[in-house]
Every structure is written in structure tokens, then in C-alpha cells.
Amino acid sequence: MKNFKHTQIGYLMIVVAFCLVVFFTWLLNIIPSEENSWLISIIMILVVGLVLSMSTLETLIDEEYLRIKFGYGIFKKKFPLHEIASVRAVKNHIYNGWGIRVWFWPYMWIYNVSGFNAVEIKMRDGRIFRIGTDIPERLEEEISKRIF
């Protein structure tokens, strides 16, 4: 079976990263002392790098795994297909937020970069994960084809 690959872009995160660059540049220009400019530059690089690392979410399904990767790969996870018990398209609530989240009722991990659409996978051991996507029905179908 052919591999499935889709990347969702979180445009809001890209806008936030741009705004942070503008803010830190402004901050560097108003600070009279050159002593702290190196510290601000390092903080800027770290913060903007972290935000940009969460600006895309790539979903890949191969013969053995469902894999997800944020941005350039600092944050990634893989799920063995043979351990997935069920999959369904769902909608997250606004209070679930974006990024990598743990939710306590019901207990689940949420991975998303934009919007509220997701697929929920339940593992055979009872763990629940939600993976954000802008094509929930298609992703549900692709996972279902491989687990049943």
C-alpha cells in the first residue's frame, strides 16, 4: 500500500513568529546598552525557533507506523499501526489549545497546529491521542485502511 503524507501549515504560528521578530528587533533598538543585546538576541533566536518548530504538522503513514512531526522535527511521535484499536474524526474545543497538550478529562494527548479538526486514535492499551489536521475524514480513512 502506498505511503500517505500530509502537512498542515499553522499560519497563525508563522504570523506570531514574525511579530516576535519585530518585537525583539524593536527591543534591541530601544535598549541603550550593548551589554544585554547579546542576551536578547539569544532569547529571540530560541523563542522564534520554538514557535517556528510548531508551525507545521506533518502526518505520515507507512506500512508499520503512523508518524507525526512538528516543524523541522524537534517534536515527533510514532504510533505502531497494529496497536491502534480505533480511529474517528473529531472536533477539538477552543480551550484544548494548539501545540502539544495533555488533557485530563478524558485523559489524552493532543497534537495540533491550527484549527479544531482532528482524528482521535484509541490504542489497544486504552491511551487516547488526537492529531490535528485540515483533512480529518481523509486521514481517518487512510488510518482505517491500514488498521482493519
mmCIF file of C-alpha atoms in Angstrom:
data_model
loop_
_atom_site.group_PDB
_atom_site.id
_atom_site.type_symbol
_atom_site.label_atom_id
_atom_site.label_comp_id
_atom_site.label_asym_id
_atom_site.label_seq_id
_atom_site.Cartn_x
_atom_site.Cartn_y
_atom_site.Cartn_z
ATOM 1 C CA MET A 1 0.000 0.000 0.000
ATOM 2 C CA LYS A 2 1.270 3.470 -0.887
ATOM 3 C CA ASN A 3 2.507 5.733 1.904
ATOM 4 C CA PHE A 4 0.316 8.673 2.915
ATOM 5 C CA LYS A 5 1.852 12.059 3.714
ATOM 6 C CA HIS A 6 0.179 15.366 4.537
ATOM 7 C CA THR A 7 1.469 18.604 6.031
ATOM 8 C CA GLN A 8 -0.796 21.093 7.758
ATOM 9 C CA ILE A 9 0.503 24.646 7.991
ATOM 10 C CA GLY A 10 -0.232 26.729 11.080
ATOM 11 C CA TYR A 11 -0.333 30.195 9.549
ATOM 12 C CA LEU A 12 -1.051 31.814 12.915
ATOM 13 C CA MET A 13 2.229 30.458 14.296
ATOM 14 C CA ILE A 14 4.102 31.948 11.340
ATOM 15 C CA VAL A 15 2.448 35.334 11.975
ATOM 16 C CA VAL A 16 3.304 35.068 15.687
ATOM 17 C CA ALA A 17 6.941 34.301 14.816
ATOM 18 C CA PHE A 18 7.078 37.348 12.534
ATOM 19 C CA CYS A 19 5.551 39.559 15.266
ATOM 20 C CA LEU A 20 8.128 38.238 17.752
ATOM 21 C CA VAL A 21 10.976 39.124 15.388
ATOM 22 C CA VAL A 22 9.551 42.643 15.028
ATOM 23 C CA PHE A 23 9.163 42.966 18.812
ATOM 24 C CA PHE A 24 12.684 41.744 19.609
ATOM 25 C CA THR A 25 14.166 43.975 16.886
ATOM 26 C CA TRP A 26 12.342 46.953 18.387
ATOM 27 C CA LEU A 27 13.561 45.928 21.837
ATOM 28 C CA LEU A 28 17.162 45.746 20.637
ATOM 29 C CA ASN A 29 16.852 49.255 19.172
ATOM 30 C CA ILE A 30 15.495 50.913 22.320
ATOM 31 C CA ILE A 31 17.987 49.381 24.769
ATOM 32 C CA PRO A 32 20.872 51.849 25.077
ATOM 33 C CA SER A 33 23.358 49.369 26.493
ATOM 34 C CA GLU A 34 25.120 46.849 24.274
ATOM 35 C CA GLU A 35 25.659 44.635 27.327
ATOM 36 C CA ASN A 36 22.266 42.963 27.136
ATOM 37 C CA SER A 37 21.832 42.918 23.365
ATOM 38 C CA TRP A 38 23.537 39.521 23.044
ATOM 39 C CA LEU A 39 21.191 38.077 25.699
ATOM 40 C CA ILE A 40 18.123 39.462 23.933
ATOM 41 C CA SER A 41 19.409 38.090 20.605
ATOM 42 C CA ILE A 42 19.849 34.611 22.092
ATOM 43 C CA ILE A 43 16.378 34.726 23.675
ATOM 44 C CA MET A 44 14.916 35.895 20.339
ATOM 45 C CA ILE A 45 16.528 33.034 18.426
ATOM 46 C CA LEU A 46 15.315 30.457 20.967
ATOM 47 C CA VAL A 47 11.746 31.774 21.192
ATOM 48 C CA VAL A 48 11.293 32.294 17.447
ATOM 49 C CA GLY A 49 12.887 28.886 16.769
ATOM 50 C CA LEU A 50 10.471 27.220 19.197
ATOM 51 C CA VAL A 51 7.441 28.947 17.653
ATOM 52 C CA LEU A 52 8.555 28.042 14.128
ATOM 53 C CA SER A 53 9.125 24.435 15.200
ATOM 54 C CA MET A 54 5.375 24.285 15.893
ATOM 55 C CA SER A 55 4.290 25.974 12.640
ATOM 56 C CA THR A 56 3.639 22.776 10.650
ATOM 57 C CA LEU A 57 2.417 19.291 11.478
ATOM 58 C CA GLU A 58 3.380 16.512 9.086
ATOM 59 C CA THR A 59 1.446 13.256 9.197
ATOM 60 C CA LEU A 60 2.956 10.195 7.532
ATOM 61 C CA ILE A 61 1.523 6.686 7.361
ATOM 62 C CA ASP A 62 3.709 3.840 6.113
ATOM 63 C CA GLU A 63 3.416 0.064 6.391
ATOM 64 C CA GLU A 64 4.145 -0.043 10.134
ATOM 65 C CA TYR A 65 3.607 3.372 11.722
ATOM 66 C CA LEU A 66 1.518 6.494 11.881
ATOM 67 C CA ARG A 67 4.119 9.220 12.380
ATOM 68 C CA ILE A 68 3.708 12.883 13.235
ATOM 69 C CA LYS A 69 6.373 15.574 13.148
ATOM 70 C CA PHE A 70 6.170 19.225 14.124
ATOM 71 C CA GLY A 71 8.149 21.708 12.045
ATOM 72 C CA TYR A 72 11.708 20.620 11.411
ATOM 73 C CA GLY A 73 11.484 17.566 13.630
ATOM 74 C CA ILE A 74 12.339 18.557 17.203
ATOM 75 C CA PHE A 75 8.985 17.191 18.333
ATOM 76 C CA LYS A 76 7.867 13.914 16.761
ATOM 77 C CA LYS A 77 5.983 10.754 17.680
ATOM 78 C CA LYS A 78 5.148 7.450 16.062
ATOM 79 C CA PHE A 79 2.250 5.083 16.672
ATOM 80 C CA PRO A 80 2.508 1.407 15.643
ATOM 81 C CA LEU A 81 -0.466 0.692 13.373
ATOM 82 C CA HIS A 82 -1.042 -2.754 14.896
ATOM 83 C CA GLU A 83 -1.614 -1.116 18.303
ATOM 84 C CA ILE A 84 -4.348 1.270 17.092
ATOM 85 C CA ALA A 85 -7.773 -0.059 18.100
ATOM 86 C CA SER A 86 -9.977 2.656 16.558
ATOM 87 C CA VAL A 87 -9.905 5.966 14.736
ATOM 88 C CA ARG A 88 -12.523 8.678 14.207
ATOM 89 C CA ALA A 89 -12.697 12.267 13.005
ATOM 90 C CA VAL A 90 -13.436 14.714 15.850
ATOM 91 C CA LYS A 91 -13.544 18.420 16.641
ATOM 92 C CA ASN A 92 -11.393 19.862 19.406
ATOM 93 C CA HIS A 93 -12.701 22.675 21.574
ATOM 94 C CA ILE A 94 -11.122 26.108 21.589
ATOM 95 C CA TYR A 95 -9.926 25.549 25.164
ATOM 96 C CA ASN A 96 -7.896 22.498 24.072
ATOM 97 C CA GLY A 97 -5.382 24.935 22.578
ATOM 98 C CA TRP A 98 -2.675 24.339 19.982
ATOM 99 C CA GLY A 99 0.689 22.659 20.202
ATOM 100 C CA ILE A 100 1.336 19.572 22.282
ATOM 101 C CA ARG A 101 -1.127 19.260 25.142
ATOM 102 C CA VAL A 102 -2.159 16.751 27.723
ATOM 103 C CA TRP A 103 -5.848 16.808 28.589
ATOM 104 C CA PHE A 104 -7.002 15.230 31.841
ATOM 105 C CA TRP A 105 -10.719 14.586 31.293
ATOM 106 C CA PRO A 106 -10.762 12.332 29.390
ATOM 107 C CA TYR A 107 -7.040 11.703 29.641
ATOM 108 C CA MET A 108 -5.484 12.178 26.197
ATOM 109 C CA TRP A 109 -2.624 13.816 24.339
ATOM 110 C CA ILE A 110 -3.433 16.434 21.704
ATOM 111 C CA TYR A 111 -1.074 17.384 18.866
ATOM 112 C CA ASN A 112 -2.178 20.242 16.584
ATOM 113 C CA VAL A 113 -1.013 23.442 14.902
ATOM 114 C CA SER A 114 -4.178 25.087 13.631
ATOM 115 C CA GLY A 115 -7.949 24.789 13.570
ATOM 116 C CA PHE A 116 -10.133 22.422 15.542
ATOM 117 C CA ASN A 117 -10.402 19.358 13.280
ATOM 118 C CA ALA A 118 -8.556 16.229 14.360
ATOM 119 C CA VAL A 119 -8.568 12.463 14.291
ATOM 120 C CA GLU A 120 -8.768 10.618 17.577
ATOM 121 C CA ILE A 121 -6.930 7.340 17.812
ATOM 122 C CA LYS A 122 -7.502 4.912 20.639
ATOM 123 C CA MET A 123 -4.736 2.467 21.293
ATOM 124 C CA ARG A 124 -5.333 -1.142 22.348
ATOM 125 C CA ASP A 125 -3.992 -0.306 25.828
ATOM 126 C CA GLY A 126 -6.632 2.450 26.269
ATOM 127 C CA ARG A 127 -4.482 5.517 25.603
ATOM 128 C CA ILE A 128 -6.112 8.264 23.528
ATOM 129 C CA PHE A 129 -4.375 10.674 21.142
ATOM 130 C CA ARG A 130 -5.751 13.447 18.957
ATOM 131 C CA ILE A 131 -3.859 14.555 15.887
ATOM 132 C CA GLY A 132 -4.879 17.863 14.350
ATOM 133 C CA THR A 133 -5.450 18.004 10.608
ATOM 134 C CA ASP A 134 -7.211 20.067 7.979
ATOM 135 C CA ILE A 135 -8.377 16.855 6.227
ATOM 136 C CA PRO A 136 -9.903 14.785 9.088
ATOM 137 C CA GLU A 137 -12.121 12.476 7.003
ATOM 138 C CA ARG A 138 -9.307 11.596 4.603
ATOM 139 C CA LEU A 139 -6.834 10.953 7.424
ATOM 140 C CA GLU A 140 -9.411 8.801 9.231
ATOM 141 C CA GLU A 141 -9.922 6.796 6.027
ATOM 142 C CA GLU A 142 -6.180 6.327 5.457
ATOM 143 C CA ILE A 143 -5.608 5.106 9.019
ATOM 144 C CA SER A 144 -8.682 2.847 8.900
ATOM 145 C CA LYS A 145 -7.464 1.158 5.709
ATOM 146 C CA ARG A 146 -4.277 0.140 7.460
ATOM 147 C CA ILE A 147 -5.557 -0.983 10.866
ATOM 148 C CA PHE A 148 -8.545 -3.124 9.823
#
